[in-house]
Tab-separated table of C-alpha atoms in Angstrom:
chain	number	residue	atom	x	y	z
A	266	GLY	CA	0.000	0.000	0.000
A	267	ALA	CA	1.084	3.580	-0.566
A	268	GLY	CA	1.951	5.085	2.781
A	269	VAL	CA	3.994	8.175	3.523
A	270	SER	CA	7.488	7.866	2.137
A	271	GLN	CA	10.565	9.889	2.980
A	272	SER	CA	13.945	10.159	1.357
A	273	PRO	CA	16.717	9.782	2.014
A	274	ARG	CA	16.318	7.459	4.996
A	275	TYR	CA	19.756	8.414	6.280
A	276	LYS	CA	21.792	11.532	5.652
A	277	VAL	CA	25.231	12.415	6.926
A	278	ALA	CA	26.301	16.014	6.465
A	279	LYS	CA	29.345	17.977	7.412
A	280	ARG	CA	28.689	20.991	9.567
A	281	GLY	CA	27.884	23.945	7.355
A	282	GLN	CA	26.413	21.921	4.488
A	283	ASP	CA	22.870	22.399	3.232
A	284	VAL	CA	20.508	19.416	3.188
A	285	ALA	CA	17.111	18.744	1.624
A	286	LEU	CA	14.728	16.141	2.970
A	287	ARG	CA	11.798	14.928	0.898
A	288	CYS	CA	8.343	13.757	1.940
A	289	ASP	CA	5.789	12.044	-0.310
A	290	PRO	CA	2.448	12.072	1.521
A	291	ILE	CA	-0.429	9.722	0.948
A	292	SER	CA	-2.177	10.699	-2.271
A	293	GLY	CA	-5.101	13.036	-1.652
A	294	HIS	CA	-4.067	14.000	1.863
A	295	VAL	CA	-4.688	17.677	2.458
A	296	SER	CA	-2.534	18.254	5.506
A	297	LEU	CA	1.199	17.662	5.862
A	298	PHE	CA	3.288	18.025	8.985
A	299	TRP	CA	7.011	17.998	9.723
A	300	TYR	CA	8.407	16.963	13.106
A	301	GLN	CA	11.874	16.745	14.617
A	302	GLN	CA	12.572	13.821	16.936
A	303	ALA	CA	15.712	13.892	19.055
A	304	LEU	CA	17.049	10.617	20.428
A	305	GLY	CA	14.868	9.331	23.247
A	306	GLN	CA	12.326	12.126	22.887
A	307	GLY	CA	8.896	12.557	21.410
A	308	PRO	CA	8.416	14.231	18.045
A	309	GLU	CA	8.360	18.029	18.168
A	310	PHE	CA	6.210	19.992	15.764
A	311	LEU	CA	8.051	22.020	13.142
A	312	THR	CA	5.551	23.152	10.520
A	313	TYR	CA	2.154	22.421	8.953
A	314	PHE	CA	0.779	22.710	5.424
A	315	GLN	CA	-2.768	22.623	4.217
A	316	ASN	CA	-2.455	21.899	0.515
A	317	GLU	CA	0.276	24.286	-0.677
A	318	ALA	CA	-0.254	26.847	2.061
A	319	GLN	CA	2.109	26.820	5.019
A	320	LEU	CA	-0.300	27.662	7.815
A	321	ASP	CA	2.034	27.316	10.753
A	322	LYS	CA	5.809	27.427	10.914
A	323	SER	CA	6.127	28.368	14.544
A	324	GLY	CA	8.078	25.218	15.398
A	325	LEU	CA	10.961	25.828	13.008
A	326	PRO	CA	13.958	26.330	15.326
A	327	SER	CA	15.737	28.976	13.269
A	328	ASP	CA	15.723	30.771	9.949
A	329	ARG	CA	18.086	28.076	8.658
A	330	PHE	CA	15.055	25.798	8.404
A	331	PHE	CA	12.741	26.187	5.449
A	332	ALA	CA	9.876	24.001	4.197
A	333	GLU	CA	7.831	24.104	1.032
A	334	ARG	CA	5.023	22.214	-0.648
A	335	PRO	CA	4.606	24.076	-3.921
A	336	GLU	CA	2.002	21.854	-5.592
A	337	GLY	CA	0.206	20.677	-2.510
A	338	SER	CA	1.639	17.171	-2.568
A	339	VAL	CA	5.383	16.499	-2.156
A	340	SER	CA	7.127	18.567	0.491
A	341	THR	CA	10.765	19.404	1.071
A	342	LEU	CA	12.371	20.432	4.338
A	343	LYS	CA	15.611	22.306	3.772
A	344	ILE	CA	18.198	23.004	6.411
A	345	GLN	CA	20.911	25.487	5.554
A	346	ARG	CA	24.359	25.624	7.138
A	347	THR	CA	23.693	22.537	9.238
A	348	GLN	CA	24.868	22.459	12.860
A	349	GLN	CA	25.513	19.492	15.124
A	350	GLU	CA	22.371	20.275	17.112
A	351	ASP	CA	20.339	19.651	13.950
A	352	SER	CA	21.136	15.920	14.234
A	353	ALA	CA	17.804	14.155	14.725
A	354	VAL	CA	15.181	12.111	12.956
A	355	TYR	CA	12.904	14.251	10.801
A	356	LEU	CA	9.416	12.823	10.523
A	357	CYS	CA	6.764	13.728	8.006
A	358	ALA	CA	3.076	12.986	8.505
A	359	SER	CA	-0.010	13.540	6.400
A	360	SER	CA	-3.711	13.522	7.143
A	361	LEU	CA	-6.784	13.423	4.976
A	362	ALA	CA	-8.579	16.371	6.543
A	363	GLN	CA	-7.847	19.544	8.390
A	364	GLY	CA	-7.189	19.411	12.108
A	365	GLY	CA	-7.981	16.669	14.580
A	366	ALA	CA	-7.566	13.933	12.022
A	367	GLU	CA	-5.411	10.855	12.154
A	368	GLN	CA	-1.866	11.558	11.066
A	369	PHE	CA	0.004	8.892	9.139
A	370	PHE	CA	3.740	9.030	9.663
A	371	GLY	CA	6.569	8.203	7.332
A	372	PRO	CA	9.642	6.250	8.485
A	373	GLY	CA	11.679	9.411	8.974
A	374	THR	CA	15.048	10.661	7.789
A	375	ARG	CA	17.888	10.282	10.263
A	376	LEU	CA	20.185	13.289	9.869
A	377	THR	CA	23.643	13.177	11.381
A	378	VAL	CA	25.725	16.338	11.268
A	379	LEU	CA	29.436	15.795	11.861
B	776	GLY	CA	1.251	26.529	24.308
B	777	GLU	CA	0.354	22.974	25.211
B	778	ASN	CA	2.494	20.939	27.610
B	779	VAL	CA	2.086	17.157	27.590
B	780	GLU	CA	3.668	15.064	30.329
B	781	GLN	CA	3.894	11.287	30.146
B	782	HIS	CA	4.634	8.671	32.817
B	783	PRO	CA	6.326	6.335	33.317
B	784	SER	CA	9.308	6.691	30.995
B	785	THR	CA	10.005	2.941	31.155
B	786	LEU	CA	7.698	0.066	32.017
B	787	SER	CA	8.366	-3.658	32.239
B	788	VAL	CA	5.546	-6.162	32.609
B	789	GLN	CA	5.225	-9.919	32.463
B	790	GLU	CA	3.488	-11.345	29.436
B	791	GLY	CA	-0.242	-11.504	30.080
B	792	ASP	CA	-0.241	-8.669	32.617
B	793	SER	CA	-1.721	-5.222	32.005
B	794	ALA	CA	0.187	-2.033	31.251
B	795	VAL	CA	-0.992	1.505	31.981
B	796	ILE	CA	0.581	4.700	30.675
B	797	LYS	CA	-0.630	8.112	31.813
B	798	CYS	CA	-0.467	11.565	30.262
B	799	THR	CA	-1.486	15.017	31.411
B	800	TYR	CA	-2.009	18.094	29.282
B	801	SER	CA	-2.297	21.783	30.046
B	802	ASP	CA	-4.387	23.384	27.289
B	803	SER	CA	-8.082	22.987	28.026
B	804	ALA	CA	-8.803	23.754	24.357
B	805	SER	CA	-7.106	20.529	23.222
B	806	ASN	CA	-9.760	18.208	21.864
B	807	TYR	CA	-8.068	15.216	20.232
B	808	PHE	CA	-5.785	12.751	21.983
B	809	PRO	CA	-4.095	10.008	19.956
B	810	TRP	CA	-1.707	7.303	21.120
B	811	TYR	CA	1.137	6.160	18.902
B	812	LYS	CA	3.360	3.094	18.964
B	813	GLN	CA	6.872	3.483	17.602
B	814	GLU	CA	9.128	0.562	16.850
B	815	LEU	CA	12.842	0.937	16.313
B	816	GLY	CA	13.667	2.638	13.024
B	817	LYS	CA	10.050	3.280	12.135
B	818	GLY	CA	7.687	6.207	12.281
B	819	PRO	CA	4.944	6.388	14.931
B	820	GLN	CA	1.818	4.369	14.192
B	821	LEU	CA	-1.589	5.323	15.540
B	822	ILE	CA	-3.039	2.627	17.787
B	823	ILE	CA	-6.039	4.386	19.319
B	824	ASP	CA	-7.407	7.885	19.725
B	825	ILE	CA	-10.101	9.676	21.658
B	826	ARG	CA	-11.916	12.957	21.261
B	827	SER	CA	-12.894	15.261	24.058
B	828	ASN	CA	-16.590	14.444	23.871
B	829	VAL	CA	-15.930	10.819	24.833
B	830	GLY	CA	-14.730	9.448	28.171
B	831	GLU	CA	-13.522	6.013	27.120
B	832	LYS	CA	-12.787	4.055	23.988
B	833	LYS	CA	-11.792	0.432	23.578
B	834	ASP	CA	-10.361	-1.577	20.723
B	835	GLN	CA	-9.725	-5.239	21.566
B	836	ARG	CA	-6.863	-5.277	24.112
B	837	ILE	CA	-6.320	-1.538	24.020
B	838	ALA	CA	-8.371	1.142	25.755
B	839	VAL	CA	-8.016	4.859	26.368
B	840	THR	CA	-9.714	6.896	29.070
B	841	LEU	CA	-10.023	10.679	29.181
B	842	ASN	CA	-10.743	12.921	32.144
B	843	LYS	CA	-11.263	16.420	30.754
B	844	THR	CA	-11.751	18.022	34.131
B	845	ALA	CA	-8.427	16.762	35.424
B	846	LYS	CA	-6.783	17.086	31.986
B	847	HIS	CA	-5.383	13.590	31.911
B	848	PHE	CA	-5.753	10.543	29.697
B	849	SER	CA	-4.444	7.017	29.956
B	850	LEU	CA	-3.622	4.063	27.733
B	851	HIS	CA	-4.473	0.601	28.994
B	852	ILE	CA	-3.120	-2.541	27.349
B	853	THR	CA	-4.474	-5.829	28.668
B	854	GLU	CA	-3.101	-9.349	28.158
B	855	THR	CA	0.220	-7.952	27.000
B	856	GLN	CA	2.251	-9.858	24.423
B	857	PRO	CA	5.951	-9.611	23.518
B	858	GLU	CA	5.038	-7.863	20.275
B	859	ASP	CA	3.574	-5.021	22.339
B	860	SER	CA	7.145	-4.079	23.288
B	861	ALA	CA	7.844	-0.645	21.769
B	862	VAL	CA	7.890	3.043	22.660
B	863	TYR	CA	4.459	4.562	23.165
B	864	PHE	CA	3.699	8.264	22.770
B	865	CYS	CA	0.626	10.193	23.784
B	866	ALA	CA	-0.261	13.435	22.039
B	867	ALA	CA	-2.703	16.294	22.300
B	868	ILE	CA	-3.866	18.479	19.447
B	869	ASN	CA	-4.867	22.057	20.010
B	870	THR	CA	-7.079	24.359	18.000
B	871	GLY	CA	-4.089	25.377	15.887
B	872	ASN	CA	-3.705	21.821	14.572
B	873	GLN	CA	-0.366	21.358	16.285
B	874	PHE	CA	0.353	17.964	17.779
B	875	TYR	CA	2.167	18.048	21.107
B	876	PHE	CA	3.736	14.725	21.990
B	877	GLY	CA	4.698	13.310	25.342
B	878	THR	CA	8.252	12.153	25.947
B	879	GLY	CA	7.442	8.491	25.423
B	880	THR	CA	7.207	5.277	27.443
B	881	SER	CA	9.449	2.364	26.605
B	882	LEU	CA	7.363	-0.753	27.245
B	883	THR	CA	9.041	-4.136	27.595
B	884	VAL	CA	6.893	-7.257	27.807
B	885	ILE	CA	8.856	-10.103	29.340
B	886	PRO	CA	7.939	-13.549	27.950
């Protein structure tokens, strides 16, 4: 079945490099969410899209983080000038409807910044 | 913003026993409370959820209870099996559609 997919699954970057993480949501899902999950912690909200509109980006930790979903389907999370503290698993989730609906998570991208 | 606390952080039970995980939340406007199971190297998977107009919901061996007045909700797993071993997260969604997750409970079911 076609669930949420993310690529790459693993990414190693040198400090200062830019990275781009991709999320393919379930077809037809309106809402898309990005989360950051540090080791041993729960996912922390980063940003939320409804179709192509980014409705909430309050969780993005700095202006080095940027997310887009230009056609309302695939989304990319970009991190510029990566720092060691950016090392985490980045999870993407999608849901069929707006708000209060079940979120389906992808497997995540594990980012390691050296 | 919302603050979700989860206890315990680790839990070990004998196979066949029950497991209970508790969460509290702070934002009285939160109205949707899902529970997720996360296995190593995988994304969280929804196992049960409850909305604020319901006090209890059950699905086979899994149940969730919600006390809106006290702002806490609990996950109950009965007749635990080794395959129930995983990390469990509670979450609360607020009116801004943000999910706030607890810090997780690592459940180990001992055969």
